[in-house]
Amino acid sequence: KVLTLETMNPNIKKVEYAVRGPIVVRAGAIRKELEQPFTEVISANIGDAHAMGQAPITFLRQVVALCVYPELLKSSDLPEDAKQRAQRILGGCGGGSIGAYSASQGVELIRNDVADYIERRDGGLKADPNDIFLCTGASDGVRLTLNLIFQSKNRTGAMIPIPQYPLYSATLAELDSTMVPYYLDEDNNWALDIDELQRSLDEGKKQCRPRVLCVINPGNPTGQVLSRENVADVLKFAKKNNLFVMADEVYQDNVYADGCAFHSFKKVLHDLGPEYNTSVELASFHSISKGYMGECGFRGGYMETVNLDAKVKEQLRKLVSCRLCPPVTGQAALDVVVNPPRPGEPSYEQFTSEKNAALGTLAEKAKLTAEMFNSIPGVTCNTVQGAMYSFPRISIPEKAIREAEAAGQTPDSFYAHQLLEETGICIVPGSGFGQRPGTYHFRMTILPPTDKMKSLFVLFRDFHKRFTEQYS
């Protein structure tokens, strides 16, 4: 054969993506078998809101349905504002059809709406549609940006938070680039410390040329929300060290804790004044997969660039043109998110009610998650300030650590496998996200329904007690 494991691209073999790793594969097999001692698998491993039972936003689905099947425009069962939105979107599509290719950067009308959304979000700060690139989810934008920055001859390094979302390490492995890890401060609710950034940068310079600083805010998997001062300090650090900033802001709607608020990197950069806002290069990312929408399957998102060199932007346009265009259904769904019903329109009250209900329920479960984990001896969990996950720390007995090593597993993977086999709870081991040596964690989503979350915690508490006793 021309293509074998030995002759394939070696960088692909380095790629790991724990969120859909071997524990999740095993969970799928168990789900088909439905073996005792349990009757269902609880998928607490991934941020897929609708798969966990969250209801779609009615207005969003109505508009997309109208775009996909315009014959519905004749129906009296759908509200007039949904029809008007759909007709407007279709008017921006080739041939008036959502089945046509769009411009590679995205439908112009939708990019204009994204720019208006960013302007409203950031208190009137202007956004240029030409700086906005619609993407196949935010992940696509992250990969595009890292591809743009990567230089093989200079061994490019990317500063990545630990714990991190595995998209970053996987993409860097695919590019044969170097990950420069900086640790979030678990003892300070996963805060981002500037001294730690400096330590990481200094270490990174010994093996590569760090060129980009990646920040996830609100955090995945750690659920922290950066203060405005913290965002400003990060931008000043980037300016001082000539680093391109990538701001992953897909959870910007998911802020729950009292005293916390989302501050966009773009807005804070602008407020720092000309010394910074005319020079620091920034790419920020948003998605319809998270927030109150949870529309993962539509694969809609956008990237906005700030201070990107004009000639580099042309190269970026060329790069996205090789992918033809993002899914136009996803672009249509994104348009509803950035251009929702306004006060006085027929769908406004229902839309607002559904949005607030989704976010309110998530806030309740975020609080419940930390309280329940912290009530279990040997488990500690920081406040889930935002996003959709908790990242509890677990104590694993030495005997279990030795058995895990003998089995060729990390201790937290060993723990997660046993949890799955005995209870049907599917989580992601912390080693898949990175963690300080000698500590063990796992990521669990807060998305399952509240009653299922409560039953999950009972199963988890009993398992952790058995596991600890068994290996003590």
XYZ file of C-alpha atoms in Angstrom:
472
model
C 0.000 0.000 0.000
C 1.097 3.587 -0.697
C -0.320 4.826 2.623
C 0.501 2.921 5.797
C 0.976 3.858 9.445
C 4.703 4.107 8.730
C 4.393 6.255 5.583
C 1.555 8.589 6.661
C 2.127 12.142 7.911
C 3.852 11.581 11.291
C 2.361 14.757 12.752
C -1.149 13.281 12.521
C -0.090 10.447 14.838
C 0.793 13.031 17.487
C -2.723 14.495 17.468
C -4.818 13.712 20.556
C -8.354 14.890 21.316
C -9.414 13.648 24.723
C -12.959 15.022 24.509
C -13.719 12.250 21.987
C -11.025 9.833 23.186
C -11.030 6.141 24.221
C -13.289 6.637 27.260
C -15.941 8.203 25.034
C -15.545 5.372 22.517
C -16.064 2.857 25.324
C -19.122 4.806 26.514
C -20.620 4.409 23.039
C -20.061 0.666 23.146
C -21.650 0.397 26.590
C -24.614 2.457 25.425
C -25.293 -0.149 22.738
C -24.903 -3.026 25.164
C -26.731 -1.387 28.117
C -24.934 -3.714 30.501
C -25.702 -3.933 34.185
C -25.286 -2.594 36.857
C -26.744 0.518 35.230
C -29.341 1.194 32.556
C -27.958 4.275 30.815
C -24.744 6.103 29.999
C -24.656 9.696 31.249
C -22.566 11.639 28.753
C -21.000 14.318 30.920
C -17.973 14.571 28.664
C -18.873 17.088 25.963
C -20.480 20.516 25.672
C -23.320 19.421 23.396
C -26.374 21.153 24.867
C -29.077 19.663 22.662
C -27.748 16.122 23.069
C -28.149 16.695 26.813
C -31.798 17.711 26.415
C -31.645 21.507 26.139
C -34.464 22.733 23.900
C -33.587 24.713 20.752
C -34.458 28.405 20.537
C -37.743 28.487 18.623
C -37.102 31.646 16.582
C -33.686 30.432 15.435
C -35.099 27.148 14.197
C -38.030 28.888 12.496
C -35.744 31.213 10.527
C -33.408 28.406 9.468
C -36.372 26.204 8.471
C -37.764 29.031 6.336
C -34.381 29.503 4.687
C -34.027 25.795 3.950
C -37.607 25.393 2.695
C -38.937 28.775 1.478
C -42.349 27.246 0.721
C -42.959 27.704 4.457
C -43.132 31.455 3.820
C -46.708 30.787 2.706
C -47.618 29.220 6.048
C -49.702 31.149 8.548
C -48.212 29.070 11.386
C -44.917 30.983 11.438
C -44.474 34.538 12.761
C -43.985 37.431 10.381
C -40.657 38.546 11.890
C -39.210 35.061 11.286
C -40.375 35.235 7.672
C -38.859 38.700 7.238
C -35.531 37.529 8.676
C -35.491 34.511 6.367
C -36.345 36.561 3.277
C -33.589 39.008 4.151
C -31.014 36.222 4.548
C -32.111 34.535 1.323
C -31.769 37.881 -0.432
C -28.070 37.799 0.441
C -27.587 34.278 -0.945
C -26.722 33.396 -4.501
C -29.895 32.748 -6.482
C -31.896 33.414 -3.338
C -31.023 29.902 -2.140
C -29.298 28.715 0.984
C -28.008 25.823 -1.116
C -25.684 28.111 -3.083
C -22.047 28.710 -2.190
C -21.458 31.961 -0.337
C -18.413 34.178 -0.573
C -15.492 32.407 1.107
C -15.424 34.991 3.896
C -19.145 34.489 4.431
C -22.407 36.048 3.236
C -21.799 39.807 3.171
C -25.158 40.650 4.735
C -24.426 38.299 7.655
C -20.928 39.719 8.140
C -22.528 43.165 8.332
C -24.893 41.868 11.019
C -21.969 40.368 12.939
C -20.211 43.741 12.822
C -23.353 45.449 14.192
C -23.570 42.835 16.962
C -19.949 43.413 18.004
C -20.559 47.172 18.004
C -23.566 46.773 20.330
C -21.697 44.357 22.575
C -18.697 46.674 22.915
C -20.635 49.845 23.663
C -20.499 51.462 20.231
C -16.939 50.487 19.258
C -16.989 50.153 15.471
C -16.406 46.805 13.772
C -15.452 46.476 10.096
C -17.210 43.650 8.185
C -14.009 43.239 6.173
C -12.244 42.160 9.381
C -14.839 39.434 10.001
C -14.486 35.891 8.677
C -17.407 33.494 9.092
C -16.204 30.024 10.023
C -17.269 26.412 10.360
C -17.555 26.870 14.101
C -14.947 28.774 16.097
C -12.593 25.770 15.806
C -12.156 26.481 12.106
C -11.054 30.046 12.852
C -8.561 28.863 15.471
C -6.987 26.436 13.002
C -6.866 29.075 10.259
C -5.095 31.549 12.538
C -2.534 29.059 13.806
C -1.863 28.022 10.198
C -1.292 31.664 9.329
C 1.187 32.196 12.176
C 3.120 28.924 11.898
C 6.670 29.117 10.479
C 8.536 25.833 10.086
C 11.981 27.378 9.705
C 11.773 29.313 12.982
C 10.037 26.635 15.105
C 6.958 28.637 16.030
C 5.735 28.401 19.606
C 2.209 29.071 20.899
C 1.543 29.919 24.539
C -1.398 27.766 25.642
C -3.196 27.729 29.012
C -2.985 24.568 31.087
C -5.587 23.182 31.513
C -6.505 23.857 27.868
C -9.067 22.865 25.283
C -7.413 20.023 23.267
C -8.155 21.761 19.957
C -5.044 23.858 20.545
C -2.575 21.086 21.335
C -4.014 18.922 18.549
C -3.669 21.686 15.952
C -0.116 22.475 17.066
C 0.787 18.786 16.799
C -0.661 18.667 13.290
C 1.427 21.716 12.349
C 4.553 20.301 14.049
C 4.622 23.478 16.102
C 5.621 23.845 19.753
C 3.214 24.214 22.649
C 4.475 26.616 25.311
C 2.300 25.863 28.364
C 1.406 28.374 31.055
C -0.418 27.149 34.146
C -3.628 28.676 35.429
C -3.702 29.191 39.210
C -6.047 26.553 40.641
C -5.679 27.935 44.176
C -7.005 31.285 42.912
C -10.033 29.952 40.979
C -7.946 29.237 37.875
C -6.766 32.850 37.553
C -4.317 33.866 34.843
C -1.106 35.141 36.459
C 1.224 37.480 34.557
C 4.316 36.204 36.394
C 3.424 32.707 35.220
C 3.105 34.010 31.647
C 6.625 35.434 31.933
C 8.011 32.162 33.306
C 6.363 30.260 30.472
C 7.670 32.661 27.835
C 11.220 32.477 29.185
C 11.104 28.665 29.160
C 9.575 28.616 25.692
C 12.357 30.748 24.231
C 14.829 27.982 25.074
C 13.254 25.659 22.498
C 11.283 27.767 20.012
C 10.177 31.238 18.981
C 6.938 32.036 20.824
C 4.767 34.179 18.527
C 1.212 33.779 19.783
C -0.583 33.906 23.132
C -3.859 31.969 23.352
C -6.456 32.815 26.016
C -9.800 31.077 26.619
C -12.294 33.379 28.342
C -14.583 32.204 29.899
C -12.388 29.179 30.470
C -12.688 25.687 29.063
C -12.328 23.337 30.930
C -11.868 25.465 34.046
C -14.915 27.779 34.019
C -13.150 30.945 35.205
C -14.029 34.445 33.932
C -11.239 37.005 33.525
C -11.632 40.426 35.106
C -11.212 43.524 32.970
C -7.889 44.218 34.712
C -6.675 40.711 33.938
C -7.538 41.101 30.239
C -5.710 44.449 30.165
C -2.628 42.912 31.799
C -2.581 40.125 29.215
C -2.736 42.649 26.367
C 0.072 44.710 27.909
C 2.145 41.540 28.239
C 1.510 40.728 24.572
C 2.551 44.241 23.532
C 5.733 44.097 25.613
C 6.737 40.716 24.178
C 5.507 41.196 20.595
C 2.946 38.379 20.724
C -0.124 37.879 18.539
C -3.194 37.385 20.764
C -5.856 34.733 20.101
C -8.950 35.251 22.274
C -11.314 32.266 22.383
C -14.560 33.913 23.517
C -17.139 31.298 22.558
C -18.618 31.222 26.089
C -19.157 34.980 26.305
C -22.891 34.506 27.013
C -22.161 31.940 29.740
C -21.277 34.007 32.822
C -22.981 32.988 36.068
C -21.096 34.010 39.207
C -21.908 37.179 41.122
C -19.376 39.920 40.445
C -18.239 38.394 37.152
C -18.793 39.878 33.698
C -17.522 39.196 30.200
C -15.021 41.746 28.865
C -14.074 41.330 25.226
C -10.386 41.552 24.394
C -11.218 43.938 21.569
C -13.027 46.414 23.829
C -10.343 46.337 26.517
C -7.643 46.753 23.858
C -9.432 49.833 22.511
C -9.757 51.312 26.005
C -6.017 50.971 26.619
C -5.405 53.780 24.132
C -3.281 54.303 20.996
C -0.099 52.835 22.485
C -1.825 49.466 22.427
C -4.907 49.611 20.188
C -2.957 50.563 17.071
C -0.342 47.836 17.376
C -1.418 44.695 19.281
C -2.581 42.077 16.772
C -5.683 40.192 17.863
C -7.996 37.500 16.551
C -11.138 36.740 18.562
C -13.581 33.883 18.075
C -17.265 33.252 18.755
C -19.631 30.381 17.976
C -23.298 29.384 17.978
C -22.391 26.021 19.543
C -22.372 27.357 23.102
C -24.090 30.243 24.899
C -27.857 29.836 25.207
C -28.088 28.518 21.634
C -26.194 25.225 21.825
C -26.464 24.742 18.052
C -23.326 22.578 17.724
C -24.450 20.718 14.620
C -24.945 23.801 12.448
C -21.204 24.573 12.698
C -21.566 28.352 12.687
C -19.128 30.894 14.055
C -16.957 33.873 13.245
C -13.498 35.305 13.684
C -12.702 39.012 13.933
C -9.181 40.307 13.308
C -7.753 43.536 14.728
C -4.580 45.270 13.481
C -3.879 42.487 10.994
C -1.424 43.523 8.282
C -3.335 44.266 5.057
C -1.163 41.929 2.985
C -1.542 39.158 5.553
C -5.308 39.648 5.444
C -5.216 39.039 1.698
C -3.345 35.800 2.341
C -5.991 34.839 4.907
C -8.709 35.460 2.317
C -6.809 33.214 -0.078
C -6.545 30.523 2.597
C -10.285 30.555 3.357
C -11.094 30.492 -0.371
C -9.434 27.065 -0.549
C -12.242 25.847 1.732
C -14.913 27.391 -0.541
C -17.243 28.608 2.231
C -18.612 27.766 5.683
C -21.983 25.937 5.761
C -24.584 28.494 4.759
C -27.159 26.964 7.113
C -24.715 27.672 9.931
C -24.267 31.222 8.680
C -28.045 31.689 8.712
C -28.272 30.397 12.279
C -25.441 32.754 13.275
C -27.357 35.660 11.797
C -30.278 34.987 14.151
C -27.885 35.018 17.114
C -26.296 38.344 16.170
C -29.571 39.854 14.920
C -32.231 38.549 17.342
C -35.812 39.760 17.644
C -36.094 43.364 18.856
C -38.581 44.772 21.385
C -41.994 45.149 19.754
C -41.479 42.338 17.238
C -43.824 39.321 17.460
C -41.148 36.830 18.569
C -39.302 39.059 21.043
C -40.976 37.918 24.268
C -40.742 34.201 23.515
C -37.135 34.522 22.341
C -36.120 36.454 25.459
C -37.953 34.033 27.736
C -36.277 30.985 26.174
C -32.837 32.624 26.249
C -33.130 33.647 29.895
C -34.483 30.239 30.887
C -31.553 28.422 29.254
C -28.949 30.670 30.874
C -30.747 30.662 34.222
C -30.832 26.874 34.345
C -27.131 26.688 33.508
C -26.363 29.160 36.297
C -28.263 26.999 38.798
C -26.400 23.865 37.687
C -23.040 25.662 37.818
C -23.657 26.498 41.471
C -25.009 23.009 42.220
C -21.956 21.354 40.633
C -19.389 23.091 42.841
C -21.494 22.558 45.975
C -21.987 18.850 45.333
C -18.359 18.076 44.455
C -17.067 20.011 47.464
C -19.303 17.937 49.749
C -17.415 14.750 48.776
C -14.230 13.930 50.765
C -11.208 13.802 48.473
C -12.780 16.049 45.812
C -12.403 19.832 45.480
C -13.997 22.055 42.849
C -13.587 25.756 42.180
C -16.578 28.004 41.561
C -17.899 27.550 38.032
C -17.970 31.245 37.130
C -18.816 30.661 33.470
C -18.699 28.376 30.410
C -20.229 24.874 30.641
C -17.823 22.756 32.683
C -16.369 22.003 36.073
C -12.805 20.743 36.491
C -12.709 19.068 39.925
C -9.501 17.869 41.526
C -9.532 14.321 42.884
C -7.284 12.493 45.347
C -6.132 9.156 43.929
C -4.503 6.619 46.316
C -0.932 5.504 45.618
C -2.031 1.915 45.021
C -4.373 3.073 42.222
C -1.587 5.199 40.729
C 0.709 2.164 40.610
C -1.992 -0.026 39.031
C -2.702 2.658 36.437
C 0.982 2.866 35.514
C 1.197 -0.922 35.255
C -1.780 -0.839 32.878
C -0.169 1.903 30.759
C -2.760 4.496 31.763
C -2.588 7.855 33.468
C -4.097 7.683 36.977
C -7.012 9.940 36.048
C -7.771 7.851 32.943
C -7.718 4.728 35.128
C -10.179 6.450 37.469
C -12.428 7.631 34.625
C -12.525 4.158 33.034
C -13.610 2.583 36.308
C -16.196 5.318 36.874
C -17.671 4.603 33.447
C -17.701 0.818 33.838
C -19.292 0.911 37.296
C -21.758 3.803 36.994
C -22.217 4.710 33.324
C -20.916 8.255 33.935
C -18.688 9.401 31.074
C -16.198 12.166 31.941
C -12.900 13.332 30.388
C -9.663 12.783 32.343
C -7.772 15.928 33.252
C -4.636 14.618 31.540
C -6.408 15.237 28.229
C -6.405 18.977 29.006
C -3.109 19.208 30.871
C -2.604 19.700 34.605
C 0.221 20.368 37.039
C 2.331 17.247 37.640
C 1.129 15.258 40.631
C -2.448 16.562 40.427
C -5.445 14.738 39.000
C -8.676 16.184 37.628
C -11.507 15.505 35.235
C -13.809 17.682 33.157
C -17.546 17.316 33.548
C -20.143 19.337 31.705
C -22.982 21.044 33.585
C -25.401 20.369 30.722
C -27.392 17.287 31.858
C -30.881 18.084 33.229
C -30.937 19.059 36.893
C -32.617 15.844 38.075
C -30.048 13.772 36.188
C -27.226 15.909 37.626
C -28.460 15.160 41.148
C -28.647 11.417 40.513
C -25.217 11.595 38.854
C -23.707 13.102 41.999
C -25.139 10.304 44.153
C -23.594 7.704 41.836
C -20.320 9.614 41.738
C -20.131 10.052 45.525
C -20.685 6.355 46.126
C -18.165 5.384 43.451
C -15.462 7.717 44.774
C -15.886 6.319 48.273
C -15.612 2.700 46.970
C -12.648 3.538 44.769
C -10.783 5.237 47.614
C -11.454 2.356 50.014
C -10.520 -0.261 47.420
C -7.104 1.239 46.718
C -6.213 2.567 50.163
